[in-house]
Amino acid sequence: MRMTTKANERRNFLKGLLAAGLGGLAVAVPTGVGLAVVIEPLRRAAVGAGWTKIAPLAALPADGVPRRFAVVADRVNAWTKTPAVPVGAVYLRRTAERQVRAFNVVCPHAGCLVDYAPARSGFLCPCHNSAFGLDGGVSEPSSPSPRGLDELEVELRDDGNVWVRFQNFQSGTPGKVPA
Ligand code: FES
Protein backbone atom coordinates (compact mmCIF):
# COMPACT_ATOMS: atom_id res chain seq x y z
CA MET A 1 0.00 0.00 0.00
CA ARG A 2 2.80 2.34 0.96
CA MET A 3 4.65 1.44 -2.28
CA THR A 4 1.53 2.32 -4.36
CA THR A 5 1.27 5.74 -2.72
CA LYS A 6 4.92 6.46 -3.43
CA ALA A 7 4.48 5.36 -7.05
CA ASN A 8 1.44 7.66 -7.37
CA GLU A 9 3.36 10.57 -5.90
CA ARG A 10 6.20 10.03 -8.38
CA ARG A 11 3.72 9.74 -11.30
CA ASN A 12 1.99 12.97 -10.26
CA PHE A 13 5.34 14.72 -9.92
CA LEU A 14 6.37 13.61 -13.44
CA LYS A 15 3.00 14.71 -14.84
CA GLY A 16 3.45 18.14 -13.30
CA LEU A 17 6.95 18.40 -14.71
CA LEU A 18 5.71 17.47 -18.22
CA ALA A 19 2.84 19.96 -18.02
CA ALA A 20 5.23 22.72 -16.97
CA GLY A 21 7.61 21.87 -19.83
CA LEU A 22 4.85 21.90 -22.48
CA GLY A 23 3.47 25.13 -21.06
CA GLY A 24 6.90 26.73 -21.29
CA LEU A 25 7.25 25.55 -24.89
CA ALA A 26 3.83 26.97 -25.78
CA VAL A 27 4.96 30.37 -24.46
CA ALA A 28 8.44 30.17 -25.98
CA VAL A 29 7.32 29.58 -29.60
CA PRO A 30 5.09 32.67 -29.89
CA THR A 31 7.68 34.69 -27.97
CA GLY A 32 10.35 33.67 -30.51
CA VAL A 33 8.09 34.57 -33.43
CA GLY A 34 7.18 37.85 -31.76
CA LEU A 35 10.85 38.65 -31.18
CA ALA A 36 11.62 38.04 -34.86
CA VAL A 37 8.82 40.42 -35.84
CA VAL A 38 10.25 43.04 -33.48
CA ILE A 39 13.89 42.60 -34.53
CA GLU A 40 13.37 42.40 -38.31
CA PRO A 41 12.54 46.11 -38.86
CA LEU A 42 15.61 47.06 -36.79
CA ARG A 43 17.77 44.78 -38.94
CA ARG A 44 16.34 46.29 -42.13
CA ALA A 45 16.83 49.84 -40.80
CA ALA A 46 20.58 49.18 -40.67
CA VAL A 47 20.77 48.52 -44.41
CA GLY A 48 21.89 51.43 -46.64
CA ALA A 49 19.57 53.34 -48.94
CA GLY A 50 20.47 51.13 -51.90
CA TRP A 51 20.28 52.33 -55.51
CA THR A 52 19.33 56.01 -55.44
CA LYS A 53 18.93 58.59 -58.20
CA ILE A 54 21.42 61.40 -57.48
CA ALA A 55 21.56 63.91 -60.35
CA PRO A 56 21.41 64.27 -64.14
CA LEU A 57 24.68 63.33 -65.83
CA ALA A 58 24.53 66.75 -67.54
CA ALA A 59 24.95 68.41 -64.11
CA LEU A 60 28.54 67.13 -63.83
CA PRO A 61 31.36 69.26 -65.25
CA ALA A 62 33.22 67.57 -68.08
CA ASP A 63 36.60 68.59 -66.60
CA GLY A 64 36.36 66.16 -63.69
CA VAL A 65 35.75 68.70 -60.93
CA PRO A 66 33.75 66.94 -58.20
CA ARG A 67 30.26 68.09 -57.29
CA ARG A 68 28.58 67.33 -54.01
CA PHE A 69 24.97 66.09 -53.95
CA ALA A 70 22.61 65.15 -51.18
CA VAL A 71 21.34 61.58 -51.20
CA VAL A 72 17.58 61.66 -50.76
CA ALA A 73 15.77 58.44 -50.04
CA ASP A 74 13.04 56.91 -47.95
CA ARG A 75 14.24 56.47 -44.39
CA VAL A 76 13.09 53.26 -42.77
CA ASN A 77 13.50 53.81 -39.06
CA ALA A 78 12.59 50.61 -37.25
CA TRP A 79 8.79 50.69 -37.63
CA THR A 80 8.29 53.97 -39.49
CA LYS A 81 9.00 54.98 -43.08
CA THR A 82 9.67 58.66 -43.88
CA PRO A 83 9.68 59.33 -47.61
CA ALA A 84 12.29 61.47 -49.38
CA VAL A 85 14.64 62.63 -46.61
CA PRO A 86 18.38 63.37 -46.88
CA VAL A 87 20.24 60.24 -45.75
CA GLY A 88 23.76 61.28 -46.73
CA ALA A 89 25.78 62.96 -49.46
CA VAL A 90 28.18 61.99 -52.21
CA TYR A 91 30.81 63.57 -54.42
CA LEU A 92 30.29 62.75 -58.08
CA ARG A 93 33.14 63.17 -60.52
CA ARG A 94 32.93 62.76 -64.26
CA THR A 95 36.05 60.99 -65.49
CA ALA A 96 34.97 60.43 -69.12
CA GLU A 97 31.98 61.33 -71.25
CA ARG A 98 29.93 58.47 -69.84
CA GLN A 99 31.96 57.57 -66.79
CA VAL A 100 31.36 58.80 -63.26
CA ARG A 101 32.94 57.98 -59.90
CA ALA A 102 31.13 58.45 -56.62
CA PHE A 103 32.50 58.82 -53.10
CA ASN A 104 30.70 58.97 -49.80
CA VAL A 105 31.45 62.39 -48.21
CA VAL A 106 32.03 60.83 -44.77
CA CYS A 107 35.67 60.70 -43.70
CA PRO A 108 36.72 57.12 -42.92
CA HIS A 109 38.82 58.33 -39.97
CA ALA A 110 36.12 59.41 -37.53
CA GLY A 111 33.06 60.37 -39.53
CA CYS A 112 33.44 64.11 -40.29
CA LEU A 113 32.41 65.38 -43.72
CA VAL A 114 35.25 66.02 -46.16
CA ASP A 115 35.46 69.20 -48.26
CA TYR A 116 36.51 69.49 -51.84
CA ALA A 117 39.81 71.41 -51.79
CA PRO A 118 40.48 72.80 -55.30
CA ALA A 119 43.88 74.24 -54.26
CA ARG A 120 45.02 70.71 -53.40
CA SER A 121 43.23 69.05 -56.31
CA GLY A 122 41.61 66.73 -53.86
CA PHE A 123 39.58 66.49 -50.69
CA LEU A 124 40.44 67.60 -47.15
CA CYS A 125 38.81 66.62 -43.88
CA PRO A 126 38.52 69.66 -41.57
CA CYS A 127 38.59 67.60 -38.38
CA HIS A 128 42.09 66.06 -38.38
CA ASN A 129 43.42 67.04 -41.83
CA SER A 130 43.15 63.76 -43.67
CA ALA A 131 43.90 64.54 -47.32
CA PHE A 132 42.54 62.57 -50.25
CA GLY A 133 43.26 62.79 -53.97
CA LEU A 134 40.59 63.17 -56.63
CA ASP A 135 40.73 59.38 -57.02
CA GLY A 136 39.68 59.08 -53.36
CA GLY A 137 43.00 57.65 -52.15
CA VAL A 138 44.87 59.00 -49.11
CA SER A 139 47.24 61.58 -50.60
CA GLU A 140 49.41 62.56 -47.63
CA PRO A 141 51.21 60.16 -45.28
CA SER A 142 50.36 62.33 -42.26
CA SER A 143 46.65 61.70 -42.81
CA PRO A 144 45.14 59.76 -39.92
CA SER A 145 42.47 58.16 -42.09
CA PRO A 146 43.06 54.40 -42.23
CA ARG A 147 41.73 54.17 -45.83
CA GLY A 148 40.73 56.28 -48.79
CA LEU A 149 37.26 57.72 -49.32
CA ASP A 150 34.59 55.09 -49.66
CA GLU A 151 33.82 54.67 -53.33
CA LEU A 152 30.28 53.70 -54.26
CA GLU A 153 28.89 51.78 -57.22
CA VAL A 154 27.55 53.98 -60.03
CA GLU A 155 25.14 53.38 -62.89
CA LEU A 156 24.36 55.77 -65.74
CA ARG A 157 20.78 54.90 -66.58
CA ASP A 158 18.70 55.49 -69.69
CA ASP A 159 16.75 58.20 -67.86
CA GLY A 160 19.90 60.39 -68.14
CA ASN A 161 20.56 60.27 -64.41
CA VAL A 162 23.43 59.08 -62.29
CA TRP A 163 22.35 56.40 -59.84
CA VAL A 164 24.48 55.41 -56.87
CA ARG A 165 24.27 52.41 -54.61
CA PHE A 166 24.46 54.44 -51.43
CA GLN A 167 25.97 52.91 -48.35
CA ASN A 168 27.76 54.01 -45.19
CA PHE A 169 30.78 52.22 -43.83
CA GLN A 170 32.34 51.96 -40.38
CA SER A 171 34.96 54.58 -39.59
CA GLY A 172 38.36 53.84 -38.13
CA THR A 173 38.94 50.53 -39.90
CA PRO A 174 41.39 49.84 -42.75
CA GLY A 175 38.73 47.87 -44.68
CA LYS A 176 35.28 48.95 -45.88
CA VAL A 177 32.88 47.38 -43.41
CA PRO A 178 29.20 48.24 -44.02
CA ALA A 179 27.80 50.29 -41.13
S1 FES B 1 37.48 62.63 -39.08
FE1 FES B 1 38.48 63.13 -40.92
S2 FES B 1 40.53 63.23 -40.38
FE2 FES B 1 39.54 62.69 -38.57
PDB file of N, CA and C in Angstrom, residues 16-60:
ATOM      1  N   GLY A  16       3.332  16.693 -13.526  1.00  0.00           N
ATOM      2  CA  GLY A  16       3.455  18.140 -13.300  1.00  0.00           C
ATOM      3  C   GLY A  16       4.630  18.712 -14.064  1.00  0.00           C
ATOM      4  N   LEU A  17       5.736  17.963 -14.028  1.00  0.00           N
ATOM      5  CA  LEU A  17       6.949  18.398 -14.710  1.00  0.00           C
ATOM      6  C   LEU A  17       6.698  18.515 -16.213  1.00  0.00           C
ATOM      7  N   LEU A  18       6.014  17.506 -16.782  1.00  0.00           N
ATOM      8  CA  LEU A  18       5.714  17.469 -18.215  1.00  0.00           C
ATOM      9  C   LEU A  18       4.802  18.630 -18.595  1.00  0.00           C
ATOM     10  N   ALA A  19       3.784  18.867 -17.745  1.00  0.00           N
ATOM     11  CA  ALA A  19       2.841  19.961 -18.024  1.00  0.00           C
ATOM     12  C   ALA A  19       3.565  21.298 -18.019  1.00  0.00           C
ATOM     13  N   ALA A  20       4.483  21.460 -17.054  1.00  0.00           N
ATOM     14  CA  ALA A  20       5.230  22.723 -16.970  1.00  0.00           C
ATOM     15  C   ALA A  20       6.106  22.903 -18.204  1.00  0.00           C
ATOM     16  N   GLY A  21       6.734  21.804 -18.656  1.00  0.00           N
ATOM     17  CA  GLY A  21       7.606  21.868 -19.833  1.00  0.00           C
ATOM     18  C   GLY A  21       6.832  22.250 -21.074  1.00  0.00           C
ATOM     19  N   LEU A  22       5.655  21.600 -21.292  1.00  0.00           N
ATOM     20  CA  LEU A  22       4.846  21.901 -22.480  1.00  0.00           C
ATOM     21  C   LEU A  22       4.319  23.334 -22.426  1.00  0.00           C
ATOM     22  N   GLY A  23       3.954  23.749 -21.219  1.00  0.00           N
ATOM     23  CA  GLY A  23       3.468  25.131 -21.057  1.00  0.00           C
ATOM     24  C   GLY A  23       4.554  26.124 -21.416  1.00  0.00           C
ATOM     25  N   GLY A  24       5.770  25.854 -20.976  1.00  0.00           N
ATOM     26  CA  GLY A  24       6.897  26.734 -21.285  1.00  0.00           C
ATOM     27  C   GLY A  24       7.151  26.794 -22.772  1.00  0.00           C
ATOM     28  N   LEU A  25       7.035  25.617 -23.431  1.00  0.00           N
ATOM     29  CA  LEU A  25       7.251  25.547 -24.886  1.00  0.00           C
ATOM     30  C   LEU A  25       6.190  26.359 -25.613  1.00  0.00           C
ATOM     31  N   ALA A  26       4.936  26.232 -25.141  1.00  0.00           N
ATOM     32  CA  ALA A  26       3.832  26.965 -25.779  1.00  0.00           C
ATOM     33  C   ALA A  26       4.055  28.472 -25.688  1.00  0.00           C
ATOM     34  N   VAL A  27       4.681  28.946 -24.612  1.00  0.00           N
ATOM     35  CA  VAL A  27       4.956  30.372 -24.461  1.00  0.00           C
ATOM     36  C   VAL A  27       6.174  30.754 -25.298  1.00  0.00           C
ATOM     37  N   ALA A  28       7.187  29.841 -25.317  1.00  0.00           N
ATOM     38  CA  ALA A  28       8.444  30.169 -25.981  1.00  0.00           C
ATOM     39  C   ALA A  28       8.283  30.336 -27.486  1.00  0.00           C
ATOM     40  N   VAL A  29       7.448  29.504 -28.140  1.00  0.00           N
ATOM     41  CA  VAL A  29       7.323  29.584 -29.596  1.00  0.00           C
ATOM     42  C   VAL A  29       6.746  30.931 -30.027  1.00  0.00           C
ATOM     43  N   PRO A  30       5.579  31.353 -29.490  1.00  0.00           N
ATOM     44  CA  PRO A  30       5.089  32.671 -29.890  1.00  0.00           C
ATOM     45  C   PRO A  30       6.040  33.806 -29.519  1.00  0.00           C
ATOM     46  N   THR A  31       6.744  33.654 -28.379  1.00  0.00           N
ATOM     47  CA  THR A  31       7.684  34.692 -27.974  1.00  0.00           C
ATOM     48  C   THR A  31       8.795  34.822 -29.011  1.00  0.00           C
ATOM     49  N   GLY A  32       9.293  33.656 -29.499  1.00  0.00           N
ATOM     50  CA  GLY A  32      10.353  33.668 -30.508  1.00  0.00           C
ATOM     51  C   GLY A  32       9.874  34.317 -31.788  1.00  0.00           C
ATOM     52  N   VAL A  33       8.651  33.977 -32.220  1.00  0.00           N
ATOM     53  CA  VAL A  33       8.088  34.569 -33.430  1.00  0.00           C
ATOM     54  C   VAL A  33       7.920  36.071 -33.228  1.00  0.00           C
ATOM     55  N   GLY A  34       7.394  36.432 -32.058  1.00  0.00           N
ATOM     56  CA  GLY A  34       7.185  37.848 -31.760  1.00  0.00           C
ATOM     57  C   GLY A  34       8.492  38.612 -31.768  1.00  0.00           C
ATOM     58  N   LEU A  35       9.547  38.011 -31.225  1.00  0.00           N
ATOM     59  CA  LEU A  35      10.853  38.651 -31.181  1.00  0.00           C
ATOM     60  C   LEU A  35      11.383  38.892 -32.594  1.00  0.00           C
ATOM     61  N   ALA A  36      11.176  37.891 -33.470  1.00  0.00           N
ATOM     62  CA  ALA A  36      11.624  38.043 -34.855  1.00  0.00           C
ATOM     63  C   ALA A  36      10.904  39.201 -35.530  1.00  0.00           C
ATOM     64  N   VAL A  37       9.605  39.330 -35.247  1.00  0.00           N
ATOM     65  CA  VAL A  37       8.817  40.424 -35.836  1.00  0.00           C
ATOM     66  C   VAL A  37       9.344  41.767 -35.334  1.00  0.00           C
ATOM     67  N   VAL A  38       9.750  41.793 -34.068  1.00  0.00           N
ATOM     68  CA  VAL A  38      10.248  43.040 -33.477  1.00  0.00           C
ATOM     69  C   VAL A  38      11.633  43.373 -34.016  1.00  0.00           C
ATOM     70  N   ILE A  39      12.496  42.354 -34.156  1.00  0.00           N
ATOM     71  CA  ILE A  39      13.892  42.604 -34.531  1.00  0.00           C
ATOM     72  C   ILE A  39      14.046  42.896 -36.022  1.00  0.00           C
ATOM     73  N   GLU A  40      13.205  42.268 -36.870  1.00  0.00           N
ATOM     74  CA  GLU A  40      13.373  42.398 -38.315  1.00  0.00           C
ATOM     75  C   GLU A  40      13.401  43.859 -38.808  1.00  0.00           C
ATOM     76  N   PRO A  41      12.466  44.724 -38.385  1.00  0.00           N
ATOM     77  CA  PRO A  41      12.544  46.113 -38.860  1.00  0.00           C
ATOM     78  C   PRO A  41      13.836  46.799 -38.434  1.00  0.00           C
ATOM     79  N   LEU A  42      14.360  46.462 -37.243  1.00  0.00           N
ATOM     80  CA  LEU A  42      15.608  47.061 -36.791  1.00  0.00           C
ATOM     81  C   LEU A  42      16.753  46.613 -37.692  1.00  0.00           C
ATOM     82  N   ARG A  43      16.721  45.301 -38.070  1.00  0.00           N
ATOM     83  CA  ARG A  43      17.770  44.781 -38.939  1.00  0.00           C
ATOM     84  C   ARG A  43      17.721  45.481 -40.293  1.00  0.00           C
ATOM     85  N   ARG A  44      16.486  45.650 -40.828  1.00  0.00           N
ATOM     86  CA  ARG A  44      16.336  46.289 -42.126  1.00  0.00           C
ATOM     87  C   ARG A  44      16.735  47.762 -42.078  1.00  0.00           C
ATOM     88  N   ALA A  45      16.503  48.415 -40.936  1.00  0.00           N
ATOM     89  CA  ALA A  45      16.833  49.837 -40.804  1.00  0.00           C
ATOM     90  C   ALA A  45      18.331  50.074 -40.930  1.00  0.00           C
ATOM     91  N   ALA A  46      19.135  49.022 -40.629  1.00  0.00           N
ATOM     92  CA  ALA A  46      20.578  49.177 -40.668  1.00  0.00           C
ATOM     93  C   ALA A  46      21.118  49.118 -42.096  1.00  0.00           C
ATOM     94  N   VAL A  47      20.316  48.652 -43.046  1.00  0.00           N
ATOM     95  CA  VAL A  47      20.773  48.517 -44.414  1.00  0.00           C
ATOM     96  C   VAL A  47      20.812  49.899 -45.061  1.00  0.00           C
ATOM     97  N   GLY A  48      21.774  50.124 -45.979  1.00  0.00           N
ATOM     98  CA  GLY A  48      21.894  51.426 -46.639  1.00  0.00           C
ATOM     99  C   GLY A  48      20.699  51.728 -47.524  1.00  0.00           C
ATOM    100  N   ALA A  49      20.718  52.914 -48.139  1.00  0.00           N
ATOM    101  CA  ALA A  49      19.569  53.341 -48.938  1.00  0.00           C
ATOM    102  C   ALA A  49      19.441  52.563 -50.240  1.00  0.00           C
ATOM    103  N   GLY A  50      20.524  51.879 -50.657  1.00  0.00           N
ATOM    104  CA  GLY A  50      20.471  51.126 -51.897  1.00  0.00           C
ATOM    105  C   GLY A  50      20.587  52.040 -53.115  1.00  0.00           C
ATOM    106  N   TRP A  51      20.149  51.552 -54.287  1.00  0.00           N
ATOM    107  CA  TRP A  51      20.278  52.329 -55.515  1.00  0.00           C
ATOM    108  C   TRP A  51      19.399  53.575 -55.437  1.00  0.00           C
ATOM    109  N   THR A  52      20.023  54.734 -55.608  1.00  0.00           N
ATOM    110  CA  THR A  52      19.335  56.013 -55.440  1.00  0.00           C
ATOM    111  C   THR A  52      19.698  56.955 -56.586  1.00  0.00           C
ATOM    112  N   LYS A  53      18.686  57.605 -57.143  1.00  0.00           N
ATOM    113  CA  LYS A  53      18.934  58.592 -58.198  1.00  0.00           C
ATOM    114  C   LYS A  53      19.557  59.827 -57.562  1.00  0.00           C
ATOM    115  N   ILE A  54      20.704  60.271 -58.106  1.00  0.00           N
ATOM    116  CA  ILE A  54      21.419  61.398 -57.482  1.00  0.00           C
ATOM    117  C   ILE A  54      21.253  62.691 -58.271  1.00  0.00           C
ATOM    118  N   ALA A  55      21.582  62.662 -59.571  1.00  0.00           N
ATOM    119  CA  ALA A  55      21.562  63.908 -60.355  1.00  0.00           C
ATOM    120  C   ALA A  55      21.622  63.556 -61.836  1.00  0.00           C
ATOM    121  N   PRO A  56      21.229  64.509 -62.705  1.00  0.00           N
ATOM    122  CA  PRO A  56      21.412  64.268 -64.145  1.00  0.00           C
ATOM    123  C   PRO A  56      22.900  64.251 -64.495  1.00  0.00           C
ATOM    124  N   LEU A  57      23.279  63.397 -65.394  1.00  0.00           N
ATOM    125  CA  LEU A  57      24.676  63.332 -65.834  1.00  0.00           C
ATOM    126  C   LEU A  57      25.127  64.706 -66.341  1.00  0.00           C
ATOM    127  N   ALA A  58      24.214  65.429 -66.975  1.00  0.00           N
ATOM    128  CA  ALA A  58      24.532  66.749 -67.537  1.00  0.00           C
ATOM    129  C   ALA A  58      24.923  67.766 -66.456  1.00  0.00           C
ATOM    130  N   ALA A  59      24.615  67.475 -65.195  1.00  0.00           N
ATOM    131  CA  ALA A  59      24.948  68.413 -64.113  1.00  0.00           C
ATOM    132  C   ALA A  59      26.415  68.309 -63.697  1.00  0.00           C
ATOM    133  N   LEU A  60      27.133  67.317 -64.234  1.00  0.00           N
ATOM    134  CA  LEU A  60      28.536  67.128 -63.826  1.00  0.00           C
ATOM    135  C   LEU A  60      29.476  67.788 -64.825  1.00  0.00           C
TER     136      LEU A  60
END
